[in-house]
Amino acid sequence: SFTQIITVVVIAVVASIGTAGVPGVGLIMLAMVLNAVGLDPAAIGIILGIDRLLDMTRTSVNITGDAACALIISRAEERKLAAKNE
């Protein structure tokens, strides 16, 4: 249903924000999302064979996003300190 789709999207976004950049965490997050919409988490076994490739991609995107945010904050802090010292 449409409500389940919205629930999956919201939970996946919230879970991805707090997900550690460690390989293998995607299956745990998927189990949480499936459980939230009332589906059996045992269905994860269906995608277990290809999840390693998907997991490497998710991990690299997660790490890249974290690094980009850290860089943006670092640059903002540098500008703030430079303006304060002037």
GROMACS .gro file of N, CA and C in nm:
model
  258
    1SER      N    1   0.084  -0.118   0.000
    1SER     CA    2   0.000   0.000   0.000
    1SER      C    3   0.088   0.125   0.000
    2PHE      N    4   0.027   0.237  -0.027
    2PHE     CA    5   0.100   0.364  -0.030
    2PHE      C    6   0.158   0.397   0.107
    3THR      N    7   0.086   0.365   0.212
    3THR     CA    8   0.136   0.391   0.348
    3THR      C    9   0.261   0.310   0.376
    4GLN      N   10   0.265   0.186   0.332
    4GLN     CA   11   0.385   0.104   0.351
    4GLN      C   12   0.504   0.160   0.274
    5ILE      N   13   0.480   0.210   0.155
    5ILE     CA   14   0.588   0.268   0.076
    5ILE      C   15   0.646   0.390   0.147
    6ILE      N   16   0.560   0.476   0.196
    6ILE     CA   17   0.606   0.595   0.269
    6ILE      C   18   0.679   0.554   0.395
    7THR      N   19   0.630   0.453   0.465
    7THR     CA   20   0.696   0.404   0.587
    7THR      C   21   0.836   0.351   0.554
    8VAL      N   22   0.847   0.275   0.447
    8VAL     CA   23   0.978   0.222   0.406
    8VAL      C   24   1.074   0.336   0.374
    9VAL      N   25   1.028   0.435   0.300
    9VAL     CA   26   1.114   0.547   0.263
    9VAL      C   27   1.161   0.623   0.386
   10VAL      N   28   1.070   0.656   0.476
   10VAL     CA   29   1.106   0.732   0.596
   10VAL      C   30   1.202   0.653   0.685
   11ILE      N   31   1.171   0.528   0.709
   11ILE     CA   32   1.258   0.447   0.795
   11ILE      C   33   1.394   0.426   0.730
   12ALA      N   34   1.397   0.404   0.600
   12ALA     CA   35   1.525   0.384   0.532
   12ALA      C   36   1.612   0.510   0.538
   13VAL      N   37   1.550   0.627   0.523
   13VAL     CA   38   1.626   0.752   0.530
   13VAL      C   39   1.679   0.774   0.671
   14VAL      N   40   1.594   0.755   0.771
   14VAL     CA   41   1.637   0.774   0.910
   14VAL      C   42   1.745   0.672   0.947
   15ALA      N   43   1.727   0.549   0.905
   15ALA     CA   44   1.826   0.445   0.935
   15ALA      C   45   1.958   0.471   0.864
   16SER      N   46   1.953   0.521   0.741
   16SER     CA   47   2.076   0.545   0.669
   16SER      C   48   2.156   0.660   0.729
   17ILE      N   49   2.090   0.753   0.793
   17ILE     CA   50   2.161   0.863   0.858
   17ILE      C   51   2.245   0.810   0.974
   18GLY      N   52   2.191   0.717   1.047
   18GLY     CA   53   2.262   0.664   1.163
   18GLY      C   54   2.343   0.539   1.137
   19THR      N   55   2.347   0.494   1.012
   19THR     CA   56   2.419   0.372   0.980
   19THR      C   57   2.569   0.396   0.980
   20ALA      N   58   2.642   0.308   1.043
   20ALA     CA   59   2.788   0.317   1.042
   20ALA      C   60   2.840   0.280   0.904
   21GLY      N   61   2.954   0.336   0.867
   21GLY     CA   62   3.014   0.306   0.738
   21GLY      C   63   3.092   0.178   0.741
   22VAL      N   64   3.025   0.070   0.773
   22VAL     CA   65   3.089  -0.060   0.788
   22VAL      C   66   3.018  -0.158   0.695
   23PRO      N   67   3.092  -0.237   0.619
   23PRO     CA   68   3.027  -0.335   0.532
   23PRO      C   69   2.942  -0.434   0.611
   24GLY      N   70   2.826  -0.467   0.558
   24GLY     CA   71   2.738  -0.564   0.620
   24GLY      C   72   2.625  -0.505   0.701
   25VAL      N   73   2.628  -0.376   0.724
   25VAL     CA   74   2.524  -0.313   0.806
   25VAL      C   75   2.393  -0.301   0.728
   26GLY      N   76   2.402  -0.298   0.595
   26GLY     CA   77   2.282  -0.283   0.513
   26GLY      C   78   2.179  -0.391   0.538
   27LEU      N   79   2.222  -0.514   0.562
   27LEU     CA   80   2.127  -0.622   0.589
   27LEU      C   81   2.054  -0.601   0.721
   28ILE      N   82   2.123  -0.547   0.818
   28ILE     CA   83   2.058  -0.520   0.946
   28ILE      C   84   1.953  -0.410   0.929
   29MET      N   85   1.988  -0.307   0.854
   29MET     CA   86   1.893  -0.199   0.827
   29MET      C   87   1.774  -0.250   0.746
   30LEU      N   88   1.801  -0.338   0.651
   30LEU     CA   89   1.693  -0.395   0.571
   30LEU      C   90   1.598  -0.477   0.658
   31ALA      N   91   1.653  -0.553   0.751
   31ALA     CA   92   1.568  -0.630   0.842
   31ALA      C   93   1.480  -0.537   0.925
   32MET      N   94   1.535  -0.425   0.968
   32MET     CA   95   1.457  -0.329   1.045
   32MET      C   96   1.343  -0.270   0.961
   33VAL      N   97   1.373  -0.235   0.836
   33VAL     CA   98   1.271  -0.179   0.749
   33VAL      C   99   1.163  -0.282   0.719
   34LEU      N  100   1.203  -0.404   0.688
   34LEU     CA  101   1.104  -0.509   0.660
   34LEU      C  102   1.016  -0.536   0.781
   35ASN      N  103   1.075  -0.538   0.898
   35ASN     CA  104   1.000  -0.561   1.020
   35ASN      C  105   0.900  -0.447   1.046
   36ALA      N  106   0.937  -0.325   1.011
   36ALA     CA  107   0.851  -0.209   1.036
   36ALA      C  108   0.724  -0.212   0.951
   37VAL      N  109   0.730  -0.270   0.833
   37VAL     CA  110   0.612  -0.277   0.748
   37VAL      C  111   0.541  -0.411   0.757
   38GLY      N  112   0.584  -0.494   0.850
   38GLY     CA  113   0.514  -0.620   0.873
   38GLY      C  114   0.555  -0.734   0.782
   39LEU      N  115   0.668  -0.723   0.715
   39LEU     CA  116   0.716  -0.832   0.630
   39LEU      C  117   0.815  -0.918   0.708
   40ASP      N  118   0.830  -1.040   0.665
   40ASP     CA  119   0.918  -1.134   0.733
   40ASP      C  120   1.064  -1.104   0.699
   41PRO      N  121   1.146  -1.071   0.799
   41PRO     CA  122   1.288  -1.044   0.771
   41PRO      C  123   1.364  -1.163   0.715
   42ALA      N  124   1.307  -1.282   0.722
   42ALA     CA  125   1.372  -1.400   0.667
   42ALA      C  126   1.381  -1.392   0.514
   43ALA      N  127   1.305  -1.302   0.453
   43ALA     CA  128   1.309  -1.283   0.308
   43ALA      C  129   1.442  -1.225   0.263
   44ILE      N  130   1.523  -1.179   0.355
   44ILE     CA  131   1.655  -1.125   0.321
   44ILE      C  132   1.740  -1.232   0.254
   45GLY      N  133   1.716  -1.358   0.284
   45GLY     CA  134   1.792  -1.467   0.225
   45GLY      C  135   1.785  -1.468   0.073
   46ILE      N  136   1.680  -1.411   0.017
   46ILE     CA  137   1.664  -1.407  -0.128
   46ILE      C  138   1.771  -1.320  -0.193
   47ILE      N  139   1.805  -1.207  -0.128
   47ILE     CA  140   1.903  -1.115  -0.187
   47ILE      C  141   2.042  -1.131  -0.128
   48LEU      N  142   2.059  -1.225  -0.040
   48LEU     CA  143   2.188  -1.241   0.026
   48LEU      C  144   2.302  -1.267  -0.071
   49GLY      N  145   2.273  -1.336  -0.181
   49GLY     CA  146   2.377  -1.369  -0.277
   49GLY      C  147   2.434  -1.249  -0.350
   50ILE      N  148   2.351  -1.149  -0.379
   50ILE     CA  149   2.401  -1.032  -0.453
   50ILE      C  150   2.424  -0.912  -0.362
   51ASP      N  151   2.392  -0.927  -0.237
   51ASP     CA  152   2.402  -0.811  -0.147
   51ASP      C  153   2.545  -0.763  -0.126
   52ARG      N  154   2.642  -0.848  -0.143
   52ARG     CA  155   2.781  -0.805  -0.120
   52ARG      C  156   2.819  -0.692  -0.215
   53LEU      N  157   2.782  -0.703  -0.343
   53LEU     CA  158   2.809  -0.596  -0.438
   53LEU      C  159   2.731  -0.470  -0.404
   54LEU      N  160   2.605  -0.488  -0.371
   54LEU     CA  161   2.524  -0.372  -0.333
   54LEU      C  162   2.576  -0.308  -0.205
   55ASP      N  163   2.622  -0.391  -0.113
   55ASP     CA  164   2.672  -0.340   0.015
   55ASP      C  165   2.799  -0.259  -0.004
   56MET      N  166   2.886  -0.301  -0.093
   56MET     CA  167   3.008  -0.224  -0.119
   56MET      C  168   2.972  -0.086  -0.176
   57THR      N  169   2.871  -0.082  -0.262
   57THR     CA  170   2.828   0.045  -0.318
   57THR      C  171   2.766   0.134  -0.211
   58ARG      N  172   2.678   0.077  -0.128
   58ARG     CA  173   2.618   0.155  -0.020
   58ARG      C  174   2.722   0.209   0.076
   59THR      N  175   2.821   0.127   0.109
   59THR     CA  176   2.925   0.170   0.202
   59THR      C  177   3.007   0.284   0.142
   60SER      N  178   3.042   0.274   0.015
   60SER     CA  179   3.121   0.381  -0.046
   60SER      C  180   3.042   0.511  -0.055
   61VAL      N  181   2.913   0.503  -0.085
   61VAL     CA  182   2.830   0.623  -0.089
   61VAL      C  183   2.818   0.684   0.051
   62ASN      N  184   2.801   0.600   0.152
   62ASN     CA  185   2.790   0.647   0.289
   62ASN      C  186   2.919   0.717   0.333
   63ILE      N  187   3.031   0.656   0.307
   63ILE     CA  188   3.160   0.714   0.346
   63ILE      C  189   3.186   0.844   0.270
   64THR      N  190   3.153   0.847   0.140
   64THR     CA  191   3.173   0.968   0.062
   64THR      C  192   3.087   1.082   0.115
   65GLY      N  193   2.963   1.053   0.150
   65GLY     CA  194   2.875   1.155   0.208
   65GLY      C  195   2.927   1.206   0.341
   66ASP      N  196   2.973   1.115   0.425
   66ASP     CA  197   3.028   1.156   0.555
   66ASP      C  198   3.152   1.243   0.537
   67ALA      N  199   3.239   1.205   0.443
   67ALA     CA  200   3.361   1.282   0.418
   67ALA      C  201   3.329   1.420   0.361
   68ALA      N  202   3.230   1.426   0.272
   68ALA     CA  203   3.190   1.555   0.215
   68ALA      C  204   3.135   1.648   0.322
   69CYS      N  205   3.052   1.595   0.411
   69CYS     CA  206   2.999   1.677   0.520
   69CYS      C  207   3.110   1.724   0.613
   70ALA      N  208   3.205   1.637   0.644
   70ALA     CA  209   3.316   1.676   0.730
   70ALA      C  210   3.400   1.785   0.664
   71LEU      N  211   3.419   1.775   0.533
   71LEU     CA  212   3.496   1.876   0.460
   71LEU      C  213   3.424   2.011   0.460
   72ILE      N  214   3.295   2.009   0.438
   72ILE     CA  215   3.216   2.133   0.438
   72ILE      C  216   3.222   2.200   0.575
   73ILE      N  217   3.206   2.123   0.679
   73ILE     CA  218   3.211   2.178   0.814
   73ILE      C  219   3.351   2.231   0.846
   74SER      N  220   3.454   2.159   0.803
   74SER     CA  221   3.591   2.204   0.827
   74SER      C  222   3.618   2.337   0.757
   75ARG      N  223   3.576   2.349   0.633
   75ARG     CA  224   3.596   2.474   0.559
   75ARG      C  225   3.519   2.588   0.623
   76ALA      N  226   3.397   2.561   0.669
   76ALA     CA  227   3.317   2.665   0.734
   76ALA      C  228   3.384   2.711   0.863
   77GLU      N  229   3.438   2.617   0.938
   77GLU     CA  230   3.508   2.652   1.062
   77GLU      C  231   3.635   2.731   1.034
   78GLU      N  232   3.707   2.696   0.927
   78GLU     CA  233   3.827   2.771   0.890
   78GLU      C  234   3.792   2.915   0.855
   79ARG      N  235   3.684   2.936   0.779
   79ARG     CA  236   3.641   3.072   0.745
   79ARG      C  237   3.599   3.148   0.869
   80LYS      N  238   3.532   3.079   0.960
   80LYS     CA  239   3.488   3.143   1.084
   80LYS      C  240   3.608   3.188   1.167
   81LEU      N  241   3.709   3.101   1.177
   81LEU     CA  242   3.829   3.137   1.253
   81LEU      C  243   3.907   3.249   1.185
   82ALA      N  244   3.914   3.248   1.051
   82ALA     CA  245   3.984   3.353   0.978
   82ALA      C  246   3.915   3.488   0.997
   83ALA      N  247   3.782   3.488   0.994
   83ALA     CA  248   3.706   3.611   1.014
   83ALA      C  249   3.722   3.661   1.157
   84LYS      N  250   3.731   3.571   1.252
   84LYS     CA  251   3.746   3.608   1.392
   84LYS      C  252   3.884   3.669   1.419
   85ASN      N  253   3.986   3.619   1.350
   85ASN     CA  254   4.122   3.667   1.371
   85ASN      C  255   4.151   3.798   1.300
   86GLU      N  256   4.063   3.843   1.210
   86GLU     CA  257   4.087   3.968   1.138
   86GLU      C  258   4.051   4.088   1.219
   0.00000   0.00000   0.00000
